[in-house]
Amino acid sequence: KQWTANLHALGYKALAYYNSYVSTNDMRAITDRDEGRKNGYFVKLEDGSEFDTFMISAGPQTVATIDMTNPAAVAWYGTILQRSIDMGYDGFMLDFGEYLPPRAKMFDGRLGWEAHNVFPVAYQKATFDYMTKVLGNDFEFFVRAGYTGTQAVSTMHWSGDPAASFDDSKGLPSQVRAGISA
């Protein structure tokens, strides 16, 4: 709280890092994992099992995806965002959103191949709606994944993790192409 208060006193805003996942094996997230599982807030697979994926973000871990088609899960996600707002953060870098597999089964009945493209928009809309509700229009977030509709709920986009180089596939030339394409 003091860090964000210091930034605010200097006229700056502070952004935190967020994604639509809850770690299933990091003990710091066990309460959220257990609550999400108990209430059915995570994306399932067609066989009814929880969809978990491995990623390296804050270290190697397995994560469950919050099902943004479940209104109760969206409300719960807002309480998770509120933790950062309570610490004085003014917005977020919303990472990921593109890992929904074709065999997923969403709360609203759609399969992953049907929901894959719109999932990032639902995730971003959940964030936008919550932030608007609690902060009015005094917030910002930027996103990586997107689809038709993203522009209505997010004002900034980034292309992923570019390299500080002139490499054609991941450096400055690729960023120029990404910007033109956007």
mmCIF file of N, CA and C in Angstrom, residues 20-116:
data_model
loop_
_atom_site.group_PDB
_atom_site.id
_atom_site.type_symbol
_atom_site.label_atom_id
_atom_site.label_comp_id
_atom_site.label_asym_id
_atom_site.label_seq_id
_atom_site.Cartn_x
_atom_site.Cartn_y
_atom_site.Cartn_z
ATOM 1 N N SER A 20 -6.250 -14.912 -15.971
ATOM 2 C CA SER A 20 -7.531 -15.562 -15.649
ATOM 3 C C SER A 20 -7.329 -16.937 -15.031
ATOM 4 N N TYR A 21 -6.208 -17.123 -14.346
ATOM 5 C CA TYR A 21 -5.863 -18.434 -13.804
ATOM 6 C C TYR A 21 -5.695 -18.391 -12.296
ATOM 7 N N VAL A 22 -5.821 -19.567 -11.695
ATOM 8 C CA VAL A 22 -5.506 -19.767 -10.288
ATOM 9 C C VAL A 22 -4.556 -20.949 -10.216
ATOM 10 N N SER A 23 -3.444 -20.756 -9.541
ATOM 11 C CA SER A 23 -2.472 -21.837 -9.413
ATOM 12 C C SER A 23 -3.078 -22.999 -8.630
ATOM 13 N N THR A 24 -2.832 -24.205 -9.116
ATOM 14 C CA THR A 24 -3.335 -25.385 -8.405
ATOM 15 C C THR A 24 -2.255 -26.027 -7.532
ATOM 16 N N ASN A 25 -1.002 -25.575 -7.672
ATOM 17 C CA ASN A 25 0.055 -26.208 -6.886
ATOM 18 C C ASN A 25 0.911 -25.219 -6.093
ATOM 19 N N ASP A 26 0.663 -23.933 -6.180
ATOM 20 C CA ASP A 26 1.376 -22.951 -5.368
ATOM 21 C C ASP A 26 0.595 -22.783 -4.067
ATOM 22 N N MET A 27 1.238 -23.065 -2.969
ATOM 23 C CA MET A 27 0.551 -23.044 -1.677
ATOM 24 C C MET A 27 -0.013 -21.661 -1.328
ATOM 25 N N ARG A 28 0.517 -20.600 -1.913
ATOM 26 C CA ARG A 28 -0.018 -19.265 -1.645
ATOM 27 C C ARG A 28 -1.406 -19.084 -2.251
ATOM 28 N N ALA A 29 -1.776 -19.949 -3.197
ATOM 29 C CA ALA A 29 -3.082 -19.829 -3.863
ATOM 30 C C ALA A 29 -4.056 -20.918 -3.435
ATOM 31 N N ILE A 30 -3.703 -21.688 -2.421
ATOM 32 C CA ILE A 30 -4.516 -22.862 -2.061
ATOM 33 C C ILE A 30 -5.945 -22.489 -1.670
ATOM 34 N N THR A 31 -6.128 -21.362 -0.984
ATOM 35 C CA THR A 31 -7.474 -20.952 -0.575
ATOM 36 C C THR A 31 -8.328 -20.647 -1.802
ATOM 37 N N ASP A 32 -7.752 -19.913 -2.765
ATOM 38 C CA ASP A 32 -8.484 -19.619 -3.993
ATOM 39 C C ASP A 32 -8.736 -20.891 -4.790
ATOM 40 N N ARG A 33 -7.743 -21.750 -4.875
ATOM 41 C CA ARG A 33 -7.920 -23.011 -5.607
ATOM 42 C C ARG A 33 -9.066 -23.809 -5.005
ATOM 43 N N ASP A 34 -9.056 -23.954 -3.693
ATOM 44 C CA ASP A 34 -10.097 -24.745 -3.036
ATOM 45 C C ASP A 34 -11.480 -24.115 -3.197
ATOM 46 N N GLU A 35 -11.563 -22.792 -3.082
ATOM 47 C CA GLU A 35 -12.854 -22.122 -3.257
ATOM 48 C C GLU A 35 -13.352 -22.266 -4.691
ATOM 49 N N GLY A 36 -12.444 -22.089 -5.655
ATOM 50 C CA GLY A 36 -12.828 -22.235 -7.056
ATOM 51 C C GLY A 36 -13.315 -23.631 -7.374
ATOM 52 N N ARG A 37 -12.630 -24.633 -6.839
ATOM 53 C CA ARG A 37 -13.048 -26.025 -7.078
ATOM 54 C C ARG A 37 -14.382 -26.321 -6.399
ATOM 55 N N LYS A 38 -14.516 -25.898 -5.166
ATOM 56 C CA LYS A 38 -15.743 -26.170 -4.400
ATOM 57 C C LYS A 38 -16.971 -25.588 -5.101
ATOM 58 N N ASN A 39 -16.824 -24.413 -5.699
ATOM 59 C CA ASN A 39 -17.955 -23.709 -6.307
ATOM 60 C C ASN A 39 -18.079 -23.899 -7.810
ATOM 61 N N GLY A 40 -17.202 -24.697 -8.404
ATOM 62 C CA GLY A 40 -17.285 -24.958 -9.842
ATOM 63 C C GLY A 40 -16.939 -23.753 -10.701
ATOM 64 N N TYR A 41 -15.962 -22.954 -10.261
ATOM 65 C CA TYR A 41 -15.600 -21.733 -10.975
ATOM 66 C C TYR A 41 -14.589 -21.939 -12.098
ATOM 67 N N PHE A 42 -14.045 -23.143 -12.234
ATOM 68 C CA PHE A 42 -12.999 -23.374 -13.225
ATOM 69 C C PHE A 42 -13.543 -24.084 -14.460
ATOM 70 N N VAL A 43 -12.887 -23.823 -15.585
ATOM 71 C CA VAL A 43 -13.243 -24.473 -16.843
ATOM 72 C C VAL A 43 -13.050 -25.976 -16.693
ATOM 73 N N LYS A 44 -13.983 -26.716 -17.217
ATOM 74 C CA LYS A 44 -13.924 -28.179 -17.199
ATOM 75 C C LYS A 44 -13.602 -28.682 -18.610
ATOM 76 N N LEU A 45 -13.295 -29.947 -18.691
ATOM 77 C CA LEU A 45 -13.159 -30.627 -19.974
ATOM 78 C C LEU A 45 -14.460 -31.357 -20.265
ATOM 79 N N GLU A 46 -14.604 -31.866 -21.467
ATOM 80 C CA GLU A 46 -15.843 -32.556 -21.853
ATOM 81 C C GLU A 46 -16.170 -33.717 -20.920
ATOM 82 N N ASP A 47 -15.140 -34.350 -20.338
ATOM 83 C CA ASP A 47 -15.378 -35.488 -19.437
ATOM 84 C C ASP A 47 -15.728 -35.050 -18.015
ATOM 85 N N GLY A 48 -15.800 -33.732 -17.766
ATOM 86 C CA GLY A 48 -16.165 -33.209 -16.456
ATOM 87 C C GLY A 48 -14.985 -32.924 -15.546
ATOM 88 N N SER A 49 -13.784 -33.320 -15.944
ATOM 89 C CA SER A 49 -12.609 -33.040 -15.113
ATOM 90 C C SER A 49 -12.185 -31.579 -15.295
ATOM 91 N N GLU A 50 -11.440 -31.092 -14.341
ATOM 92 C CA GLU A 50 -10.964 -29.717 -14.395
ATOM 93 C C GLU A 50 -9.890 -29.570 -15.465
ATOM 94 N N PHE A 51 -9.983 -28.506 -16.261
ATOM 95 C CA PHE A 51 -8.938 -28.213 -17.242
ATOM 96 C C PHE A 51 -7.808 -27.479 -16.540
ATOM 97 N N ASP A 52 -6.656 -28.119 -16.464
ATOM 98 C CA ASP A 52 -5.461 -27.507 -15.903
ATOM 99 C C ASP A 52 -4.403 -27.446 -16.982
ATOM 100 N N THR A 53 -3.572 -26.429 -16.927
ATOM 101 C CA THR A 53 -2.490 -26.307 -17.893
ATOM 102 C C THR A 53 -1.215 -25.904 -17.180
ATOM 103 N N PHE A 54 -0.105 -26.330 -17.734
ATOM 104 C CA PHE A 54 1.203 -25.985 -17.183
ATOM 105 C C PHE A 54 1.683 -24.697 -17.824
ATOM 106 N N MET A 55 2.245 -23.828 -17.018
ATOM 107 C CA MET A 55 2.842 -22.600 -17.567
ATOM 108 C C MET A 55 4.004 -22.172 -16.684
ATOM 109 N N ILE A 56 4.803 -21.312 -17.249
ATOM 110 C CA ILE A 56 5.887 -20.711 -16.472
ATOM 111 C C ILE A 56 5.573 -19.226 -16.374
ATOM 112 N N SER A 57 4.967 -18.854 -15.280
ATOM 113 C CA SER A 57 4.635 -17.470 -14.964
ATOM 114 C C SER A 57 4.736 -17.382 -13.455
ATOM 115 N N ALA A 58 5.651 -16.601 -12.952
ATOM 116 C CA ALA A 58 5.990 -16.598 -11.528
ATOM 117 C C ALA A 58 6.517 -17.975 -11.132
ATOM 118 N N GLY A 59 7.222 -18.598 -12.055
ATOM 119 C CA GLY A 59 7.783 -19.932 -11.839
ATOM 120 C C GLY A 59 6.905 -20.990 -12.466
ATOM 121 N N PRO A 60 7.446 -22.201 -12.616
ATOM 122 C CA PRO A 60 6.648 -23.277 -13.208
ATOM 123 C C PRO A 60 5.496 -23.670 -12.288
ATOM 124 N N GLN A 61 4.314 -23.800 -12.878
ATOM 125 C CA GLN A 61 3.149 -24.173 -12.081
ATOM 126 C C GLN A 61 2.025 -24.670 -12.977
ATOM 127 N N THR A 62 1.085 -25.336 -12.364
ATOM 128 C CA THR A 62 -0.130 -25.770 -13.040
ATOM 129 C C THR A 62 -1.242 -24.830 -12.603
ATOM 130 N N VAL A 63 -2.076 -24.429 -13.567
ATOM 131 C CA VAL A 63 -3.130 -23.472 -13.262
ATOM 132 C C VAL A 63 -4.479 -23.964 -13.777
ATOM 133 N N ALA A 64 -5.524 -23.545 -13.085
ATOM 134 C CA ALA A 64 -6.903 -23.755 -13.522
ATOM 135 C C ALA A 64 -7.406 -22.428 -14.078
ATOM 136 N N THR A 65 -8.261 -22.487 -15.082
ATOM 137 C CA THR A 65 -8.782 -21.294 -15.739
ATOM 138 C C THR A 65 -10.150 -20.928 -15.163
ATOM 139 N N ILE A 66 -10.306 -19.689 -14.741
ATOM 140 C CA ILE A 66 -11.605 -19.220 -14.254
ATOM 141 C C ILE A 66 -12.563 -19.172 -15.443
ATOM 142 N N ASP A 67 -13.721 -19.778 -15.285
ATOM 143 C CA ASP A 67 -14.704 -19.860 -16.363
ATOM 144 C C ASP A 67 -15.494 -18.550 -16.429
ATOM 145 N N MET A 68 -15.137 -17.717 -17.370
ATOM 146 C CA MET A 68 -15.755 -16.403 -17.506
ATOM 147 C C MET A 68 -17.153 -16.456 -18.115
ATOM 148 N N THR A 69 -17.677 -17.658 -18.397
ATOM 149 C CA THR A 69 -19.078 -17.778 -18.819
ATOM 150 C C THR A 69 -19.982 -18.094 -17.626
ATOM 151 N N ASN A 70 -19.402 -18.240 -16.450
ATOM 152 C CA ASN A 70 -20.142 -18.528 -15.223
ATOM 153 C C ASN A 70 -20.293 -17.218 -14.446
ATOM 154 N N PRO A 71 -21.494 -16.666 -14.347
ATOM 155 C CA PRO A 71 -21.671 -15.385 -13.653
ATOM 156 C C PRO A 71 -21.138 -15.395 -12.218
ATOM 157 N N ALA A 72 -21.280 -16.498 -11.506
ATOM 158 C CA ALA A 72 -20.765 -16.565 -10.135
ATOM 159 C C ALA A 72 -19.230 -16.527 -10.135
ATOM 160 N N ALA A 73 -18.608 -17.169 -11.110
ATOM 161 C CA ALA A 73 -17.149 -17.139 -11.215
ATOM 162 C C ALA A 73 -16.662 -15.741 -11.567
ATOM 163 N N VAL A 74 -17.401 -15.043 -12.412
ATOM 164 C CA VAL A 74 -17.043 -13.665 -12.772
ATOM 165 C C VAL A 74 -17.112 -12.771 -11.532
ATOM 166 N N ALA A 75 -18.155 -12.933 -10.718
ATOM 167 C CA ALA A 75 -18.270 -12.150 -9.483
ATOM 168 C C ALA A 75 -17.104 -12.471 -8.544
ATOM 169 N N TRP A 76 -16.742 -13.733 -8.440
ATOM 170 C CA TRP A 76 -15.614 -14.146 -7.600
ATOM 171 C C TRP A 76 -14.316 -13.542 -8.117
ATOM 172 N N TYR A 77 -14.122 -13.562 -9.421
ATOM 173 C CA TYR A 77 -12.943 -12.945 -10.041
ATOM 174 C C TYR A 77 -12.842 -11.476 -9.634
ATOM 175 N N GLY A 78 -13.968 -10.778 -9.553
ATOM 176 C CA GLY A 78 -13.964 -9.386 -9.092
ATOM 177 C C GLY A 78 -13.405 -9.250 -7.692
ATOM 178 N N THR A 79 -13.703 -10.199 -6.813
ATOM 179 C CA THR A 79 -13.151 -10.126 -5.455
ATOM 180 C C THR A 79 -11.635 -10.318 -5.470
ATOM 181 N N ILE A 80 -11.148 -11.082 -6.427
ATOM 182 C CA ILE A 80 -9.696 -11.256 -6.563
ATOM 183 C C ILE A 80 -9.065 -9.954 -7.062
ATOM 184 N N LEU A 81 -9.691 -9.310 -8.046
ATOM 185 C CA LEU A 81 -9.199 -8.014 -8.511
ATOM 186 C C LEU A 81 -9.207 -6.985 -7.375
ATOM 187 N N GLN A 82 -10.228 -7.055 -6.544
ATOM 188 C CA GLN A 82 -10.376 -6.077 -5.462
ATOM 189 C C GLN A 82 -9.181 -6.092 -4.514
ATOM 190 N N ARG A 83 -8.537 -7.217 -4.369
ATOM 191 C CA ARG A 83 -7.362 -7.289 -3.490
ATOM 192 C C ARG A 83 -6.293 -6.299 -3.949
ATOM 193 N N SER A 84 -6.079 -6.214 -5.256
ATOM 194 C CA SER A 84 -5.077 -5.270 -5.764
ATOM 195 C C SER A 84 -5.568 -3.828 -5.683
ATOM 196 N N ILE A 85 -6.844 -3.632 -5.929
ATOM 197 C CA ILE A 85 -7.409 -2.288 -5.801
ATOM 198 C C ILE A 85 -7.244 -1.811 -4.361
ATOM 199 N N ASP A 86 -7.471 -2.710 -3.404
ATOM 200 C CA ASP A 86 -7.314 -2.358 -1.991
ATOM 201 C C ASP A 86 -5.866 -1.996 -1.653
ATOM 202 N N MET A 87 -4.917 -2.498 -2.423
ATOM 203 C CA MET A 87 -3.513 -2.146 -2.226
ATOM 204 C C MET A 87 -3.141 -0.861 -2.962
ATOM 205 N N GLY A 88 -4.104 -0.281 -3.672
ATOM 206 C CA GLY A 88 -3.865 0.992 -4.337
ATOM 207 C C GLY A 88 -3.564 0.899 -5.817
ATOM 208 N N TYR A 89 -3.672 -0.277 -6.407
ATOM 209 C CA TYR A 89 -3.407 -0.395 -7.843
ATOM 210 C C TYR A 89 -4.553 0.210 -8.650
ATOM 211 N N ASP A 90 -4.190 0.783 -9.786
ATOM 212 C CA ASP A 90 -5.135 1.499 -10.633
ATOM 213 C C ASP A 90 -5.501 0.735 -11.894
ATOM 214 N N GLY A 91 -4.994 -0.452 -12.040
ATOM 215 C CA GLY A 91 -5.272 -1.238 -13.225
ATOM 216 C C GLY A 91 -4.318 -2.402 -13.346
ATOM 217 N N PHE A 92 -4.334 -3.018 -14.535
ATOM 218 C CA PHE A 92 -3.643 -4.288 -14.677
ATOM 219 C C PHE A 92 -3.059 -4.497 -16.063
ATOM 220 N N MET A 93 -2.052 -5.312 -16.111
ATOM 221 C CA MET A 93 -1.631 -5.957 -17.339
ATOM 222 C C MET A 93 -2.372 -7.290 -17.320
ATOM 223 N N LEU A 94 -3.316 -7.477 -18.229
ATOM 224 C CA LEU A 94 -4.081 -8.726 -18.295
ATOM 225 C C LEU A 94 -3.390 -9.650 -19.294
ATOM 226 N N ASP A 95 -2.739 -10.639 -18.783
ATOM 227 C CA ASP A 95 -1.979 -11.548 -19.631
ATOM 228 C C ASP A 95 -2.807 -12.786 -19.959
ATOM 229 N N PHE A 96 -2.399 -13.463 -20.997
ATOM 230 C CA PHE A 96 -2.966 -14.742 -21.425
ATOM 231 C C PHE A 96 -4.433 -14.617 -21.853
ATOM 232 N N GLY A 97 -5.150 -15.720 -21.779
ATOM 233 C CA GLY A 97 -6.536 -15.766 -22.241
ATOM 234 C C GLY A 97 -6.700 -16.616 -23.487
ATOM 235 N N GLU A 98 -5.587 -17.090 -24.047
ATOM 236 C CA GLU A 98 -5.664 -17.812 -25.317
ATOM 237 C C GLU A 98 -5.463 -19.321 -25.189
ATOM 238 N N TYR A 99 -5.409 -19.851 -23.979
ATOM 239 C CA TYR A 99 -5.102 -21.272 -23.802
ATOM 240 C C TYR A 99 -6.307 -22.188 -23.652
ATOM 241 N N LEU A 100 -7.468 -21.771 -24.034
ATOM 242 C CA LEU A 100 -8.657 -22.606 -23.914
ATOM 243 C C LEU A 100 -8.603 -23.730 -24.953
ATOM 244 N N PRO A 101 -8.623 -24.991 -24.532
ATOM 245 C CA PRO A 101 -8.492 -26.089 -25.494
ATOM 246 C C PRO A 101 -9.821 -26.414 -26.181
ATOM 247 N N PRO A 102 -9.770 -27.008 -27.364
ATOM 248 C CA PRO A 102 -11.003 -27.366 -28.082
ATOM 249 C C PRO A 102 -11.919 -28.285 -27.279
ATOM 250 N N ARG A 103 -11.372 -29.124 -26.412
ATOM 251 C CA ARG A 103 -12.173 -30.090 -25.652
ATOM 252 C C ARG A 103 -12.714 -29.548 -24.329
ATOM 253 N N ALA A 104 -12.557 -28.229 -24.107
ATOM 254 C CA ALA A 104 -13.116 -27.620 -22.894
ATOM 255 C C ALA A 104 -14.633 -27.622 -22.969
ATOM 256 N N LYS A 105 -15.258 -27.616 -21.802
ATOM 257 C CA LYS A 105 -16.717 -27.477 -21.709
ATOM 258 C C LYS A 105 -16.987 -26.331 -20.755
ATOM 259 N N MET A 106 -17.530 -25.260 -21.292
ATOM 260 C CA MET A 106 -17.763 -24.053 -20.524
ATOM 261 C C MET A 106 -19.050 -24.175 -19.700
ATOM 262 N N PHE A 107 -19.175 -23.329 -18.694
ATOM 263 C CA PHE A 107 -20.356 -23.296 -17.848
ATOM 264 C C PHE A 107 -21.619 -23.079 -18.683
ATOM 265 N N ASP A 108 -21.505 -22.237 -19.726
ATOM 266 C CA ASP A 108 -22.686 -21.929 -20.549
ATOM 267 C C ASP A 108 -22.981 -23.004 -21.600
ATOM 268 N N GLY A 109 -22.233 -24.107 -21.587
ATOM 269 C CA GLY A 109 -22.499 -25.228 -22.477
ATOM 270 C C GLY A 109 -21.667 -25.253 -23.742
ATOM 271 N N ARG A 110 -21.029 -24.150 -24.083
ATOM 272 C CA ARG A 110 -20.192 -24.143 -25.282
ATOM 273 C C ARG A 110 -18.951 -24.998 -25.066
ATOM 274 N N LEU A 111 -18.483 -25.574 -26.151
ATOM 275 C CA LEU A 111 -17.225 -26.307 -26.119
ATOM 276 C C LEU A 111 -16.082 -25.333 -26.381
ATOM 277 N N GLY A 112 -14.878 -25.764 -26.050
ATOM 278 C CA GLY A 112 -13.719 -24.902 -26.183
ATOM 279 C C GLY A 112 -13.516 -24.354 -27.575
ATOM 280 N N TRP A 113 -13.764 -25.177 -28.587
ATOM 281 C CA TRP A 113 -13.560 -24.692 -29.961
ATOM 282 C C TRP A 113 -14.555 -23.594 -30.303
ATOM 283 N N GLU A 114 -15.708 -23.576 -29.635
ATOM 284 C CA GLU A 114 -16.700 -22.518 -29.864
ATOM 285 C C GLU A 114 -16.375 -21.258 -29.056
ATOM 286 N N ALA A 115 -15.796 -21.442 -27.892
ATOM 287 C CA ALA A 115 -15.548 -20.324 -26.977
ATOM 288 C C ALA A 115 -14.127 -19.783 -27.058
ATOM 289 N N HIS A 116 -13.241 -20.472 -27.774
ATOM 290 C CA HIS A 116 -11.820 -20.117 -27.777
ATOM 291 C C HIS A 116 -11.567 -18.645 -28.100
#
